[in-house]
Coordinates of C-alpha atoms and ligand atoms in Angstrom, one line a residue:
M1 CA -11.5 18.8 -29.6
M2 CA -10.4 19.4 -26.0
Q3 CA -8.6 16.4 -24.4
T4 CA -11.3 16.1 -21.7
D5 CA -14.0 15.9 -24.4
M6 CA -12.0 13.1 -26.0
L7 CA -11.8 11.2 -22.7
Q8 CA -15.5 11.5 -22.2
S9 CA -16.3 10.3 -25.7
A10 CA -13.9 7.4 -25.1
E11 CA -15.7 6.3 -21.9
P12 CA -17.7 3.4 -23.5
V13 CA -14.5 2.1 -25.0
R14 CA -12.8 2.3 -21.6
R15 CA -15.5 0.4 -19.8
T16 CA -15.4 -2.3 -22.4
L17 CA -11.6 -2.7 -22.0
I18 CA -12.0 -2.7 -18.2
K19 CA -14.6 -5.5 -18.4
R20 CA -12.2 -7.5 -20.6
A21 CA -9.3 -6.8 -18.3
A22 CA -11.3 -7.6 -15.1
G23 CA -10.7 -11.3 -15.7
L24 CA -7.0 -10.6 -15.1
S25 CA -8.0 -9.2 -11.8
V26 CA -5.0 -7.0 -11.1
L27 CA -5.0 -3.8 -9.1
G28 CA -4.5 -0.9 -11.5
I29 CA -6.5 -2.3 -14.4
A30 CA -5.2 -0.5 -17.4
G31 CA -7.3 0.9 -20.2
V32 CA -5.3 1.5 -23.3
I33 CA -7.0 3.7 -25.8
G34 CA -5.4 5.0 -28.9
I35 CA -6.3 8.7 -29.1
G36 CA -4.0 10.6 -31.5
T37 CA -0.3 10.3 -30.9
P38 CA 1.0 9.2 -28.5
S39 CA -1.7 6.8 -27.3
L40 CA -3.2 7.4 -23.9
S41 CA -2.9 4.8 -21.2
Y42 CA -4.3 5.1 -17.7
A43 CA -5.4 3.1 -14.7
A44 CA -9.1 3.3 -13.8
A45 CA -10.8 3.3 -10.4
L46 CA -12.3 -0.1 -9.5
S47 CA -16.1 -0.7 -9.7
K48 CA -17.7 -2.7 -6.9
E49 CA -18.2 -5.6 -9.2
E50 CA -14.6 -5.6 -10.3
R51 CA -13.3 -5.4 -6.8
D52 CA -15.6 -8.0 -5.4
K53 CA -14.5 -10.7 -7.9
M54 CA -10.8 -10.2 -7.1
T55 CA -9.1 -12.6 -4.6
P56 CA -6.7 -11.4 -1.9
D57 CA -3.8 -13.2 -3.8
Q58 CA -4.7 -11.5 -7.1
I59 CA -4.8 -8.1 -5.3
I60 CA -1.3 -8.8 -3.8
E61 CA 0.0 -9.8 -7.2
G62 CA -1.4 -6.5 -8.6
L63 CA 0.4 -4.5 -6.0
K64 CA 3.7 -6.4 -6.8
Q65 CA 3.2 -5.7 -10.5
G66 CA 2.6 -2.0 -9.7
N67 CA 5.8 -1.8 -7.8
I68 CA 7.7 -3.4 -10.7
R69 CA 6.2 -0.8 -13.0
F70 CA 7.4 1.9 -10.6
H71 CA 10.9 0.8 -10.0
T72 CA 11.5 0.0 -13.7
G73 CA 10.3 3.4 -14.7
K74 CA 7.2 2.2 -16.5
P75 CA 4.3 3.4 -14.3
H76 CA 0.8 3.8 -15.8
R77 CA 0.1 7.3 -17.1
H78 CA -2.6 8.0 -14.6
D79 CA -5.4 10.2 -15.7
Y80 CA -6.3 11.4 -12.2
L81 CA -9.3 13.4 -13.5
A82 CA -10.8 10.3 -15.1
Q83 CA -10.1 8.3 -11.9
K84 CA -11.7 11.1 -9.9
R85 CA -14.8 11.1 -12.1
A86 CA -15.1 7.2 -11.9
S87 CA -14.8 7.1 -8.1
A88 CA -16.6 10.3 -6.9
A89 CA -19.9 8.5 -6.4
G90 CA -18.5 5.6 -4.5
Q91 CA -15.2 3.9 -3.6
Y92 CA -14.4 0.2 -3.8
P93 CA -10.7 0.0 -2.9
S94 CA -9.2 -3.5 -2.9
A95 CA -6.5 -2.9 -0.3
V96 CA -5.7 -0.9 2.7
I97 CA -2.0 0.0 3.3
L98 CA -0.5 1.0 6.6
S99 CA 2.7 2.9 5.9
C100 CA 5.1 5.5 7.4
I101 CA 4.7 9.2 6.9
D102 CA 8.1 9.5 5.3
S103 CA 7.9 11.8 2.3
R104 CA 10.1 9.4 0.3
A105 CA 7.8 6.4 0.8
P106 CA 4.4 7.3 -0.7
A107 CA 2.7 3.9 -1.0
E108 CA 0.3 4.9 -3.8
I109 CA 3.2 6.1 -6.0
V110 CA 5.6 3.3 -5.3
L111 CA 2.9 0.7 -5.9
D112 CA 1.5 2.6 -8.9
T113 CA -2.0 2.7 -7.7
G114 CA -4.5 5.4 -8.6
I115 CA -7.4 7.3 -7.0
G116 CA -10.0 4.9 -5.5
E117 CA -7.7 1.8 -5.5
A118 CA -6.3 1.7 -2.0
F119 CA -6.9 3.1 1.5
N120 CA -3.7 4.4 3.0
S121 CA -3.2 4.9 6.7
R122 CA 0.1 6.7 7.4
I123 CA 1.8 7.1 10.7
A124 CA 5.5 7.5 11.7
G125 CA 7.0 4.1 11.9
N126 CA 3.9 2.3 10.6
I127 CA 2.9 1.3 14.1
S128 CA -0.6 0.3 15.2
N129 CA -2.9 1.7 17.8
A130 CA -6.6 1.6 18.5
D131 CA -7.4 4.4 16.1
I132 CA -5.3 2.8 13.3
L133 CA -7.0 -0.5 14.0
G134 CA -10.4 1.1 13.7
S135 CA -9.4 2.6 10.4
L136 CA -8.3 -0.8 9.1
E137 CA -11.4 -2.5 10.4
F138 CA -13.5 0.1 8.6
A139 CA -11.5 -0.5 5.4
C140 CA -12.0 -4.3 5.4
A141 CA -15.2 -5.0 7.3
A142 CA -17.3 -2.0 6.2
A143 CA -15.7 -0.9 2.8
G144 CA -14.7 -4.3 1.5
A145 CA -10.9 -4.1 1.2
K146 CA -9.4 -7.6 1.0
V147 CA -5.7 -7.0 1.6
V148 CA -4.0 -5.3 4.5
L149 CA -0.5 -4.4 3.6
V150 CA 1.9 -3.0 6.2
M151 CA 4.8 -1.3 4.4
G152 CA 7.9 -0.4 6.3
H153 CA 10.9 1.2 4.6
T154 CA 14.6 1.5 4.8
A155 CA 16.4 4.4 6.6
C156 CA 13.2 5.1 8.6
G157 CA 13.7 8.1 10.8
A158 CA 11.2 6.9 13.4
V159 CA 13.1 3.7 13.8
K160 CA 16.3 5.7 14.2
G161 CA 14.6 7.9 16.8
A162 CA 13.5 4.8 18.7
I163 CA 17.0 3.4 18.7
D164 CA 18.3 6.8 19.9
N165 CA 15.7 7.1 22.7
V166 CA 14.6 10.5 21.2
E167 CA 12.2 12.4 23.5
L168 CA 10.0 15.0 21.9
G169 CA 6.4 15.8 23.0
N170 CA 3.9 13.2 21.8
L171 CA 6.5 11.6 19.6
T172 CA 8.0 10.0 22.7
G173 CA 5.0 7.8 23.2
L174 CA 4.9 6.8 19.6
L175 CA 8.5 5.8 19.6
E176 CA 7.9 3.6 22.6
K177 CA 5.7 1.4 20.3
I178 CA 8.7 0.8 18.0
K179 CA 11.1 -0.1 20.8
P180 CA 10.1 -3.7 21.2
A181 CA 11.3 -4.3 17.7
I182 CA 14.8 -3.2 18.7
D183 CA 15.0 -5.9 21.4
K184 CA 13.5 -8.5 19.2
T185 CA 16.0 -7.9 16.3
E186 CA 18.8 -10.4 16.3
Y187 CA 21.9 -8.6 15.2
T188 CA 25.4 -9.1 16.4
K189 CA 27.2 -6.1 14.8
E190 CA 26.9 -2.4 15.8
R191 CA 23.4 -1.8 17.2
V192 CA 23.3 1.9 16.6
S193 CA 21.2 4.3 14.5
S194 CA 24.2 5.2 12.3
N195 CA 24.4 1.6 11.1
D196 CA 22.0 1.4 8.2
E197 CA 21.9 -2.4 8.2
F198 CA 20.8 -2.5 11.8
V199 CA 18.2 0.3 11.3
D200 CA 16.7 -1.7 8.4
A201 CA 16.7 -4.9 10.3
V202 CA 14.8 -3.2 13.2
A203 CA 12.3 -1.7 10.6
A204 CA 11.6 -5.2 9.2
T205 CA 11.1 -6.6 12.8
N206 CA 8.8 -3.6 13.4
V207 CA 6.6 -4.5 10.4
K208 CA 6.3 -8.1 11.7
L209 CA 5.3 -6.9 15.2
T210 CA 2.8 -4.5 13.6
L211 CA 1.3 -7.5 11.8
E212 CA 0.9 -9.3 15.2
E213 CA -0.8 -6.2 16.6
L214 CA -3.3 -6.1 13.7
R215 CA -4.2 -9.8 14.3
K216 CA -5.2 -8.9 17.8
S217 CA -8.2 -7.2 16.2
D218 CA -11.1 -9.6 16.5
I219 CA -12.6 -8.3 13.3
L220 CA -9.4 -8.5 11.2
H221 CA -8.4 -11.9 12.7
K222 CA -11.9 -13.3 11.9
L223 CA -11.8 -12.0 8.3
E224 CA -8.3 -13.4 7.9
S225 CA -9.1 -16.9 9.3
E226 CA -12.2 -17.1 7.1
G227 CA -9.9 -16.4 4.1
K228 CA -11.8 -13.2 3.2
I229 CA -8.7 -11.0 3.7
K230 CA -4.9 -11.4 3.7
I231 CA -2.6 -9.5 6.0
I232 CA 0.9 -9.1 4.7
G233 CA 4.1 -7.2 5.5
S234 CA 6.6 -5.6 3.2
M235 CA 9.6 -3.3 3.1
Y236 CA 10.2 -0.5 0.7
H237 CA 13.8 0.2 -0.3
L238 CA 14.5 3.9 -0.8
V239 CA 17.5 2.9 -2.9
G240 CA 16.3 1.0 -6.0
G241 CA 12.6 1.6 -5.3
K242 CA 11.7 -2.0 -4.7
V243 CA 9.0 -3.3 -2.3
D244 CA 9.9 -6.7 -0.8
F245 CA 6.8 -8.6 0.2
F246 CA 7.3 -10.9 3.2
S247 CA 5.4 -13.8 1.6
Ligands
ZN1 ZN1 9.7 6.0 8.3

């Protein structure tokens, strides 16, 4: 029997397991099915019902657990084709992530999420602007995501560029949006881009300032004050692979 056939015949079992696991309400619900050797384990795309019963805190905990799986080298064995099939007719992501374009900081991988689990808006330096806000408003108000996670990262080139006053085409304007974080970072040692500690401190401040920008959205602010969504910051550490959540 072809592996894909086995997966399709295992579908009813998978749904049962997901329903059982739904009570745990974690992002990246794992279906574990013993098919031959070794057993196949994979995360499944969320159904609307499963996503809707999750609280923002449970979703954040799921993201934290996903990162632990990643940085301890025990990620789910994602069956992307199964996730693709489960989500093709509709998506019910539980979170929207705003993260940097850095190739070393792919949020879905470092948080061990699969297809259909999280929106991800990526832009250099994880800054906000009107178009980013529009994307996040869509994700939460129209598509039902309950967590907005801003994820900065260590050794961010955009932050270094802002510190160095780099000028390059349209990048110049983007870096201007990071510069307020430089001034607002309290740091008494060398405030230069070659100082990793300073760069990472500015990146953390930049995440906090981005959170403030997001809360200027009437839609996101209202959803947050009603307790329907949570907006949270984090920093991904390129060395070690850990994501530190701000709260
Ligand atoms: Zn970056």
